[in-house]
PDB file of C-alpha atoms in Angstrom:
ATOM      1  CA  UNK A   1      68.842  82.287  98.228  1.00  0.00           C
ATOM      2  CA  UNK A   2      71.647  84.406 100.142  1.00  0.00           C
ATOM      3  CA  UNK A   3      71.741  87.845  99.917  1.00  0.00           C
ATOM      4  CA  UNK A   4      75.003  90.903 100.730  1.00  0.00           C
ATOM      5  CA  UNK A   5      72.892  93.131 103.105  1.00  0.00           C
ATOM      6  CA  UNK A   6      75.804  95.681 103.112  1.00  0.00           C
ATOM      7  CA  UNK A   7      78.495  95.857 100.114  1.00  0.00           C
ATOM      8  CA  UNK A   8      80.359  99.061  98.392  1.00  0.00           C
ATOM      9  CA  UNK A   9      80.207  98.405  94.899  1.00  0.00           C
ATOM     10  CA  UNK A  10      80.863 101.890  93.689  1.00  0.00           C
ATOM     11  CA  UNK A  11      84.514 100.683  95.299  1.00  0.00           C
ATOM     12  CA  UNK A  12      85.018  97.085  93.701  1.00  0.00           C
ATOM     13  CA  UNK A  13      88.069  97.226  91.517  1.00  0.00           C
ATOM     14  CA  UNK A  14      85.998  95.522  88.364  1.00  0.00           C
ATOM     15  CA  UNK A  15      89.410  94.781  86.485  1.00  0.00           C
ATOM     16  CA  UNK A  16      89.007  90.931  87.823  1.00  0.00           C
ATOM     17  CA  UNK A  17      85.211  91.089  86.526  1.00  0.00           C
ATOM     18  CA  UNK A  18      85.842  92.129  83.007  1.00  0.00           C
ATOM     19  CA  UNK A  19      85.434  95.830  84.022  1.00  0.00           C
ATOM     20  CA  UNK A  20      81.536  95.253  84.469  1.00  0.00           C
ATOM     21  CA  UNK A  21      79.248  95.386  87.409  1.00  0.00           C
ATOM     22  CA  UNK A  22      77.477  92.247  85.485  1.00  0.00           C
ATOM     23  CA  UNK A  23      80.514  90.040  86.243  1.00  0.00           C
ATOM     24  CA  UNK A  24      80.303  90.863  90.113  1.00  0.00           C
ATOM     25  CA  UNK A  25      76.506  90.102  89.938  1.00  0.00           C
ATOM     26  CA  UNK A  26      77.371  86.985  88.059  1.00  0.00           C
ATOM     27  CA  UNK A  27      79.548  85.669  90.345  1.00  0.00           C
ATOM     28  CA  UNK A  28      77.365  86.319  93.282  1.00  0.00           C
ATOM     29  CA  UNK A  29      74.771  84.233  91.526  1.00  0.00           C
ATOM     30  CA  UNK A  30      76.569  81.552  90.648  1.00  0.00           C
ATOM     31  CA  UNK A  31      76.876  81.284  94.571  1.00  0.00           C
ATOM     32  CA  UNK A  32      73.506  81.825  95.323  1.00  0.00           C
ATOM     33  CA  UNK A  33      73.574  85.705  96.245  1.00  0.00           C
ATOM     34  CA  UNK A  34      70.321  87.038  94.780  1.00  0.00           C
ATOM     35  CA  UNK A  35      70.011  90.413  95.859  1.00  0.00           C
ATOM     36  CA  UNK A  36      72.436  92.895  97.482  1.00  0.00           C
ATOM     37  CA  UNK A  37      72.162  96.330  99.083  1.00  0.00           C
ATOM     38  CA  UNK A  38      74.956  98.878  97.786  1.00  0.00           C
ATOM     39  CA  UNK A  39      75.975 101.083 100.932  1.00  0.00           C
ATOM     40  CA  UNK A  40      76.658 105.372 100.671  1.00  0.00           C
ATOM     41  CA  UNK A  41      79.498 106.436 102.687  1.00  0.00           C
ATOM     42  CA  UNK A  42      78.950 110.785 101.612  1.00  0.00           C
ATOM     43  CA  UNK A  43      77.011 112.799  99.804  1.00  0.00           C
ATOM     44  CA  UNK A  44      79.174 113.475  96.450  1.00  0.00           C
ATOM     45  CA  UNK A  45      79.348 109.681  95.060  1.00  0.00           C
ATOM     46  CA  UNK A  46      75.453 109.702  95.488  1.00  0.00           C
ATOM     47  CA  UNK A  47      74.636 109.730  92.068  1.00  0.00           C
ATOM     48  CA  UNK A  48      77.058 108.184  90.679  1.00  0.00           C
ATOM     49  CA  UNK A  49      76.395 104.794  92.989  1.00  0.00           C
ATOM     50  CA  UNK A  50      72.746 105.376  91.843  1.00  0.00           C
ATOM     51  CA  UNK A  51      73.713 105.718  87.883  1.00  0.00           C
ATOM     52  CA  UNK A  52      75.888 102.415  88.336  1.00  0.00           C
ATOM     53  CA  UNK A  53      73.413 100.210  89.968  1.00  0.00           C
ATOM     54  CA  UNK A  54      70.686 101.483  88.224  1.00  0.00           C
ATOM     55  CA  UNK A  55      69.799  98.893  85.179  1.00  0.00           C
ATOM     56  CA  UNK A  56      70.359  95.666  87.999  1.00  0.00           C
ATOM     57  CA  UNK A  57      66.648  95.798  90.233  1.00  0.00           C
ATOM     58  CA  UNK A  58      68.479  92.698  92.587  1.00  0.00           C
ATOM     59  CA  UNK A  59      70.326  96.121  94.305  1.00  0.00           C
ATOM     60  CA  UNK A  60      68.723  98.515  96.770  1.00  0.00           C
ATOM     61  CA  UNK A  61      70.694 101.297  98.059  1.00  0.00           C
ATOM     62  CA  UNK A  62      70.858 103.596 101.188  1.00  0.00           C
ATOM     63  CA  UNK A  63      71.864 106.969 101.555  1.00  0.00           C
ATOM     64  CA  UNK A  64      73.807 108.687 104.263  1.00  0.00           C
ATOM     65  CA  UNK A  65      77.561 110.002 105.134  1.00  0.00           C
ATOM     66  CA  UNK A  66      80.033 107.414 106.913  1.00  0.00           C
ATOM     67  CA  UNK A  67      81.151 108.559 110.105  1.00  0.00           C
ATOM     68  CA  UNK A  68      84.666 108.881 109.060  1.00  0.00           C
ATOM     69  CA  UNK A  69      84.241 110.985 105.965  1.00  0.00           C
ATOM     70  CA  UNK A  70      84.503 114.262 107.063  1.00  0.00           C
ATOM     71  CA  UNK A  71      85.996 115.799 104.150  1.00  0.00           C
ATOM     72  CA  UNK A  72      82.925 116.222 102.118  1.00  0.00           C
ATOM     73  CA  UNK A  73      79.572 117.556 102.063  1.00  0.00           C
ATOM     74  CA  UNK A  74      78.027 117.698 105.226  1.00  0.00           C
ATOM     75  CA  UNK A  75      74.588 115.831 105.510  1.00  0.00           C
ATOM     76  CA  UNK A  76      71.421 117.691 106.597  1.00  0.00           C
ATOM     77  CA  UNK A  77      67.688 116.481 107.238  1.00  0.00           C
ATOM     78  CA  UNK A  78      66.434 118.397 104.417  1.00  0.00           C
ATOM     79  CA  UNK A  79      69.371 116.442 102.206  1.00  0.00           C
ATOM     80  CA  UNK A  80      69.223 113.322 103.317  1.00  0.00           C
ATOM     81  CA  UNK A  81      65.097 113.201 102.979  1.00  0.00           C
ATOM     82  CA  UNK A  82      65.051 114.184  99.570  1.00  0.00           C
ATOM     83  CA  UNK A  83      67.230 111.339  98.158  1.00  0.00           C
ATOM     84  CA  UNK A  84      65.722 109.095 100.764  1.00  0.00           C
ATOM     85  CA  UNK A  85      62.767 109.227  99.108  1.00  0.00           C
ATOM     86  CA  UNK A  86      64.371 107.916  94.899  1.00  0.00           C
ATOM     87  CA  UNK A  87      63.373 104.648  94.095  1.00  0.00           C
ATOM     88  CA  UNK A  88      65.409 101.897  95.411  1.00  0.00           C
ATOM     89  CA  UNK A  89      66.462 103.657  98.622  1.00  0.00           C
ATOM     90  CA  UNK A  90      65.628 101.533 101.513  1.00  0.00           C
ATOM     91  CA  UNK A  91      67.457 102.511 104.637  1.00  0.00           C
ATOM     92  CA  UNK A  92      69.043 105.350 105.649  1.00  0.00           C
ATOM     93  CA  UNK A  93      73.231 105.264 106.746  1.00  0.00           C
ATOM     94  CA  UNK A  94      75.528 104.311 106.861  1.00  0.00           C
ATOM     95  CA  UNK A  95      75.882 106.733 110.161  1.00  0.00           C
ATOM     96  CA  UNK A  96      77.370 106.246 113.123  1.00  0.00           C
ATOM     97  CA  UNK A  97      80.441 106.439 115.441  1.00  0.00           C
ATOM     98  CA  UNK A  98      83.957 105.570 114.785  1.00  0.00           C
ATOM     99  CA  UNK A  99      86.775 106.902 117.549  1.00  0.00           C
ATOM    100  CA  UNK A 100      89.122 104.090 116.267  1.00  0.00           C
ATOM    101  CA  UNK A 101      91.521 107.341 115.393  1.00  0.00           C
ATOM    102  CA  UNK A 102      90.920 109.164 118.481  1.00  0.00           C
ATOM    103  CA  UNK A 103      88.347 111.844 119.596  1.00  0.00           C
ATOM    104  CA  UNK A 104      88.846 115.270 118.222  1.00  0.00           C
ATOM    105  CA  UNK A 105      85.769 114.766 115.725  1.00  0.00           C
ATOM    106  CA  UNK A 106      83.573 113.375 118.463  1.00  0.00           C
ATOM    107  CA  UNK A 107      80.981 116.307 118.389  1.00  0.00           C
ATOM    108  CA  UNK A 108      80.954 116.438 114.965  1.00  0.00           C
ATOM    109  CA  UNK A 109      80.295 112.909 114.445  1.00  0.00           C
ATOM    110  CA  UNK A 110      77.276 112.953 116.995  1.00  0.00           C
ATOM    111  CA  UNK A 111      75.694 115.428 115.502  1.00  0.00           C
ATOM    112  CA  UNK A 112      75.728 114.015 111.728  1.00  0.00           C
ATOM    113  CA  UNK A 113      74.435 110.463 113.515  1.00  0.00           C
ATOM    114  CA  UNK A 114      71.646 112.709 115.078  1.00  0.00           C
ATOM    115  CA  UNK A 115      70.910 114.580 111.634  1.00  0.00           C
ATOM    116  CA  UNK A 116      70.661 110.889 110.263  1.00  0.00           C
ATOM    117  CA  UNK A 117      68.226 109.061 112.314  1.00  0.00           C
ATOM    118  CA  UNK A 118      66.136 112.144 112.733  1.00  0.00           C
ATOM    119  CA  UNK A 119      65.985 112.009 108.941  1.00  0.00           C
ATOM    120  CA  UNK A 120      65.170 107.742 109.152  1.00  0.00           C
ATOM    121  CA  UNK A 121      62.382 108.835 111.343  1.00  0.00           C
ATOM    122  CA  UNK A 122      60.685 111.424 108.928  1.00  0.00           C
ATOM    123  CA  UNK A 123      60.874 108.865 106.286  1.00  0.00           C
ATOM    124  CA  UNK A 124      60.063 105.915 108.439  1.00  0.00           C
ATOM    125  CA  UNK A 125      63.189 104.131 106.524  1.00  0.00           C
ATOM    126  CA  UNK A 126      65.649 101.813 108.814  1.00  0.00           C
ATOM    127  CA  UNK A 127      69.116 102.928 110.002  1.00  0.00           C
ATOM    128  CA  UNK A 128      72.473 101.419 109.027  1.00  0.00           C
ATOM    129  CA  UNK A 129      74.870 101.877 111.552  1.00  0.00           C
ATOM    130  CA  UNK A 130      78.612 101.673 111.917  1.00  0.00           C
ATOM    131  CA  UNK A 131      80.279 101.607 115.476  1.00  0.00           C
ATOM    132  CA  UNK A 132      83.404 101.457 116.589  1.00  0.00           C
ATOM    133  CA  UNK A 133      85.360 102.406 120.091  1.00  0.00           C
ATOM    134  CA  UNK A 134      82.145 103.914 120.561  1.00  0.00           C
ATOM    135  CA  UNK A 135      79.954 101.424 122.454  1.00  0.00           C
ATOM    136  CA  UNK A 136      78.469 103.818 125.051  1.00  0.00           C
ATOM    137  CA  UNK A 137      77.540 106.697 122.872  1.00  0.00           C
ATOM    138  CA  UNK A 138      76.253 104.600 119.821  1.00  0.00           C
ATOM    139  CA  UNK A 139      73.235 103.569 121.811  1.00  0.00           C
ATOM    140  CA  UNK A 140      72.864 106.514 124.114  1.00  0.00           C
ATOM    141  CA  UNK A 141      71.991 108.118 121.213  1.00  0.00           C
ATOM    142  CA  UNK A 142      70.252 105.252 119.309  1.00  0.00           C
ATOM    143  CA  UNK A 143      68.061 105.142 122.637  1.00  0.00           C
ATOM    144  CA  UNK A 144      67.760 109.307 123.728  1.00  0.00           C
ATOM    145  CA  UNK A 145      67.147 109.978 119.979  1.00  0.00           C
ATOM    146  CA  UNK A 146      64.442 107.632 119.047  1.00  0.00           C
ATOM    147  CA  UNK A 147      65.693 105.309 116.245  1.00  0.00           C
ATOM    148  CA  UNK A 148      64.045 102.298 118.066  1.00  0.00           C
ATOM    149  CA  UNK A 149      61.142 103.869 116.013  1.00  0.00           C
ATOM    150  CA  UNK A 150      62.514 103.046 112.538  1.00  0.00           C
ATOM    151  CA  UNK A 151      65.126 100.233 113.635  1.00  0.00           C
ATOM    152  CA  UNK A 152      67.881  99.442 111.696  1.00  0.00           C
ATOM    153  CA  UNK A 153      71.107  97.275 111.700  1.00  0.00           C
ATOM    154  CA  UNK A 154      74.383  97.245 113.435  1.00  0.00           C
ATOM    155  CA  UNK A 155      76.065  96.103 110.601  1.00  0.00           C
ATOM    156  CA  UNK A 156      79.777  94.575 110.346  1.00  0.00           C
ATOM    157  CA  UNK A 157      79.521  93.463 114.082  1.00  0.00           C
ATOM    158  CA  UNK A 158      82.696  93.648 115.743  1.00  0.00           C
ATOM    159  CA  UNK A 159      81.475  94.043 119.627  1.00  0.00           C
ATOM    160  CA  UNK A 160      79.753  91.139 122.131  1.00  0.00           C
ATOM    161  CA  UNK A 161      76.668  89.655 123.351  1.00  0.00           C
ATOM    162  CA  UNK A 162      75.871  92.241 125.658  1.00  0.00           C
ATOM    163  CA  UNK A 163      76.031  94.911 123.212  1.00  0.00           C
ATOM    164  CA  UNK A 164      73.671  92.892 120.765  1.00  0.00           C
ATOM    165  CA  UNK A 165      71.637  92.536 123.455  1.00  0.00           C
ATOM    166  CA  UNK A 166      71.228  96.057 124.172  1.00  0.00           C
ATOM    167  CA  UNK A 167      71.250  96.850 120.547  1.00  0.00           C
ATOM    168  CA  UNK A 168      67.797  94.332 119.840  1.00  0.00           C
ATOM    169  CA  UNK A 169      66.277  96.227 122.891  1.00  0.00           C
ATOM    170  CA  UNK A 170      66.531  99.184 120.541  1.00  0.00           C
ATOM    171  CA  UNK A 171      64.507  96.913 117.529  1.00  0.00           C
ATOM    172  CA  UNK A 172      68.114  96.259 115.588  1.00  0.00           C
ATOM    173  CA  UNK A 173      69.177  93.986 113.804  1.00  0.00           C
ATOM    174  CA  UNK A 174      72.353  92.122 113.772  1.00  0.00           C
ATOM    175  CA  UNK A 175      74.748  91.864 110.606  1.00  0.00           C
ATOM    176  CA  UNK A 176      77.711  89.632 110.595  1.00  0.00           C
ATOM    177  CA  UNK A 177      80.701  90.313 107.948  1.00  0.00           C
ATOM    178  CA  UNK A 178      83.477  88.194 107.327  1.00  0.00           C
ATOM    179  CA  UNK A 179      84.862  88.652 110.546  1.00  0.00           C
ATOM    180  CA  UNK A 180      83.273  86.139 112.548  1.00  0.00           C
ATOM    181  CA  UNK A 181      85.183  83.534 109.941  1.00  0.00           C
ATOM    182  CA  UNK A 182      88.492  84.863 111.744  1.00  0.00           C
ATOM    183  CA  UNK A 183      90.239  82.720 114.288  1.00  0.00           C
ATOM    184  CA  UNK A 184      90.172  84.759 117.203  1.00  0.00           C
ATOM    185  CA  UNK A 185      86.705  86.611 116.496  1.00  0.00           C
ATOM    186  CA  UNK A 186      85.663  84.906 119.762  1.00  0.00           C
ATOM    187  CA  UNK A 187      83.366  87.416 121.124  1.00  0.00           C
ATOM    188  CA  UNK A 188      81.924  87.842 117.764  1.00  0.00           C
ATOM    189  CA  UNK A 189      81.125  84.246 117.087  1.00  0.00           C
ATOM    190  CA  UNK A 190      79.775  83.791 120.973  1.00  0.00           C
ATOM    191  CA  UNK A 191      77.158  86.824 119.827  1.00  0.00           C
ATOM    192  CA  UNK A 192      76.151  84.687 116.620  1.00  0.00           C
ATOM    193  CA  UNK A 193      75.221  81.592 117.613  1.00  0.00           C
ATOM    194  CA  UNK A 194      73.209  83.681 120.968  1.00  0.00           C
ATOM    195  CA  UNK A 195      71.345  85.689 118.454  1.00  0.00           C
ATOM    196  CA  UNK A 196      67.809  85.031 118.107  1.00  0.00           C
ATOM    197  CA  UNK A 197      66.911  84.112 114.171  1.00  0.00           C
ATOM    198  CA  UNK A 198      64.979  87.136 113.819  1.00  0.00           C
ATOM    199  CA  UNK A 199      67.510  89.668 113.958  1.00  0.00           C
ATOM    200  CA  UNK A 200      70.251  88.335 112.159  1.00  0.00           C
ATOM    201  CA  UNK A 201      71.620  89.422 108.587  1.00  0.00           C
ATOM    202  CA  UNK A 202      75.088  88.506 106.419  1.00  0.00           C
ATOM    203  CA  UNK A 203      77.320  90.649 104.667  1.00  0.00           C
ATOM    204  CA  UNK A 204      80.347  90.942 102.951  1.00  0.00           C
ATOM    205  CA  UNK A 205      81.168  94.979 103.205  1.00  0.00           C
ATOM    206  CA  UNK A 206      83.285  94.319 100.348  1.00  0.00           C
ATOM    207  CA  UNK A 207      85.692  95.196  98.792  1.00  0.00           C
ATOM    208  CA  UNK A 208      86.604  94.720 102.264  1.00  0.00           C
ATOM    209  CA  UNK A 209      87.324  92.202 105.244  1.00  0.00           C
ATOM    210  CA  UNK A 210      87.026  89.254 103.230  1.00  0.00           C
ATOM    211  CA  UNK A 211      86.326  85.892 104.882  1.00  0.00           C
ATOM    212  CA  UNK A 212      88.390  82.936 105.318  1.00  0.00           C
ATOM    213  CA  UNK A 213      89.675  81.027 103.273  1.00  0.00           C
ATOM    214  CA  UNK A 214      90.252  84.426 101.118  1.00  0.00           C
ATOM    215  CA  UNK A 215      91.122  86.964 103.980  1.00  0.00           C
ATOM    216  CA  UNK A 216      93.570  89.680 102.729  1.00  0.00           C
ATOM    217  CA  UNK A 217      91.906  89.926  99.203  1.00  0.00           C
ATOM    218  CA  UNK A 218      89.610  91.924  97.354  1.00  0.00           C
ATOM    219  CA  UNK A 219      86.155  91.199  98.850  1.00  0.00           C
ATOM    220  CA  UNK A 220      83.139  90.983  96.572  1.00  0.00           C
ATOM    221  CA  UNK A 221      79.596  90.021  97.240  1.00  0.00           C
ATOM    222  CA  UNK A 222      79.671  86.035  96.233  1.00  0.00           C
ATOM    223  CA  UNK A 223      81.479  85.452  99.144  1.00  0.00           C
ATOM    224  CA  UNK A 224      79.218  86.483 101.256  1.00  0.00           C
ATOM    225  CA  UNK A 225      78.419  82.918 101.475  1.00  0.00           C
ATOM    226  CA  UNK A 226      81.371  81.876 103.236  1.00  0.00           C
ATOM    227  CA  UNK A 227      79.858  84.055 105.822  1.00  0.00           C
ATOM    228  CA  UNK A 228      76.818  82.631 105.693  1.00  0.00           C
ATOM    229  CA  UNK A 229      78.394  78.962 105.920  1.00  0.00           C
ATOM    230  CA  UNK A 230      80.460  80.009 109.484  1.00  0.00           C
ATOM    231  CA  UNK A 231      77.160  81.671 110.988  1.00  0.00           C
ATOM    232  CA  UNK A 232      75.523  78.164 110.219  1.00  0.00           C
ATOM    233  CA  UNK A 233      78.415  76.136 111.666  1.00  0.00           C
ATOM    234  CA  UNK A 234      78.202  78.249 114.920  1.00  0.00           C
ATOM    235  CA  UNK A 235      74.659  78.010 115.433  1.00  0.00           C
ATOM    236  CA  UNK A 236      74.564  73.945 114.371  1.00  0.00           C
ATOM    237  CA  UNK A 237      72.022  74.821 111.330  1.00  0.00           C
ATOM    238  CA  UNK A 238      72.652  74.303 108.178  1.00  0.00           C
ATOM    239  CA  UNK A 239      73.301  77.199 104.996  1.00  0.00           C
ATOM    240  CA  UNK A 240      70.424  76.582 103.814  1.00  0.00           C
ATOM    241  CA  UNK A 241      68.788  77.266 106.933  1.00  0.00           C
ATOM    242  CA  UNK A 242      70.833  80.410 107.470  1.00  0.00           C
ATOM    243  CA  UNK A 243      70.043  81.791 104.143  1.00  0.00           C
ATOM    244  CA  UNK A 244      66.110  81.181 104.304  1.00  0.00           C
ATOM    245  CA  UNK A 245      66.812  82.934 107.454  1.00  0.00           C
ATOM    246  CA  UNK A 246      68.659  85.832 106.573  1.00  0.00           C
ATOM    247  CA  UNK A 247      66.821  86.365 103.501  1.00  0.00           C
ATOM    248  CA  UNK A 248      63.363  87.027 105.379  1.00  0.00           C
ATOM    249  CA  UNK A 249      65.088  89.205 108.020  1.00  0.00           C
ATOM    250  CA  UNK A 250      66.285  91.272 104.876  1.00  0.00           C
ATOM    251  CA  UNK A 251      62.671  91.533 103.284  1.00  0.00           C
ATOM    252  CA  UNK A 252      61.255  92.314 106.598  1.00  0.00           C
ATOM    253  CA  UNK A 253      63.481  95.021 108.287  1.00  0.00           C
ATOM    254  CA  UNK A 254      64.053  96.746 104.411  1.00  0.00           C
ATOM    255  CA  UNK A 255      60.787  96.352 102.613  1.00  0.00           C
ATOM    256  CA  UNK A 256      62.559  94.690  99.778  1.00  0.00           C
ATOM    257  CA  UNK A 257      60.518  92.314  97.657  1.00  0.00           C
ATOM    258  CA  UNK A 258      63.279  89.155  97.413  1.00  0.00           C
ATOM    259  CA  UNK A 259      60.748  87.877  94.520  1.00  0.00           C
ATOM    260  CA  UNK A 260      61.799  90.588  92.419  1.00  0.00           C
ATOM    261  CA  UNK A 261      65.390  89.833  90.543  1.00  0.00           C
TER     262      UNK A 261
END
């Protein structure tokens, strides 16, 4: 049993799939992918993520506004606890920091990551965090604002050890995307095989950053066991070992029943 911890399949192009969310879920069984947790990035697509995924009770779904999406609706506590609380949301995010494009929304996007894990600790739901050219500031805040209360992920890992490190101090977890199956992902793959087994999650973030062998296409959640297969040849365990692991990590830090499919 393997499971996506962080996909976007409100943004799958479904042409290749017959037009059908049931040929993406079909394909991620056939590879062993059993459940999968469908990612917000703002406020507006809410419902309509929820409406999609809604007859398929494999997919649990968070609710929050990307760092980068600043064009929308902006989140509040008040916002973000009320559709915390639908059936099927488990986590709170994705949230953040992301100065890849430089730092003129720095304030703003501080303040939206504090509005988020203030609402994660009123509803005692995880966190699902992006970073990115943000190291410092992603767990100043993570540590001056309290998240180590509800936990959460770091998910799509792109930093090293010492930032995992720091970031399981805070009671995260570690997700790896396809990313650590690229050739010169060295820091990345150093922080996978260091991570301790009890922190560590998969992902394929589709429809993006697919893994090798299929880097540069359209991501989608079955190959989130191509993942799974380079996490196990770093650490010297086998898939199936991986998976058993990744799968309990997944129940444990989002409350998700893995029996249930």
């Amino acid at each position: 049993m393997l499971i996506d911890s962080h996909c976007h399949l409100d943004r799958l192009d479904l042409t290749q799939f017959g037009g059908h969310l049931t040929g993406v879920l079909e394909a991620a069984r056939v590879n062993g992918v059993t459940h999968l947790l469908s990612v917000a990035t703002d406020l507006e697509s809410w419902p309509a993520l929820a409406q999609l995924t809604e007859p398929y009770p494999q997919i649990a779904l968070s609710v929050g506004v990307h760092p980068s999406e600043d064009h929308g609706q902006a989140p509040t506590v008040a916002k973000l606890v009320t559709l915390g609380c639908k059936e099927r949301v488990v986590a709170i995010g994705e949230t953040g920091l992301d100065y890849y494009y430089g730092y003129e929304s720095q304030q703003r996007q501080q303040e939206w990551f504090r509005i988020h894990i203030a609402a994660a600790r009123e509803l005692g739901k995880p966190l699902i965090v992006h970073t990115r050219n943000a190291r410092e500031d992603t767990l100043s805040l993570l540590a001056n604002e309290g998240a180590a209360e509800v936990g959460g992920v770091l998910h799509c890992f792109t930093e090293d050890w010492d930032m995992a490190a720091q970031a399981l101090a805070l009671n995260f977890y570690i997700s790896f995307s396809g990313i650590v199956t690229f050739k010169k992902a060295k820091p990345i793959q150093d922080a996978a095989r260091r991570m301790p087994a009890d922190r560590l999650l998969v992902e394929t973030d589709s429809p993006y950053l697919a893994p090798v062998p299929h880097r540069g296409k359209p991501n989608h959640p079955a190959w989130v066991r191509q993942v799974a297969q380079c996490v196990a040849d770093l650490r010297g365990e086998s898939l199936e070992e991986v998976a058993a692991t990744t799968t309990a990590n997944y129940a444990r830090l989002f409350g998700v029943d893995v029996r249930k499919r």
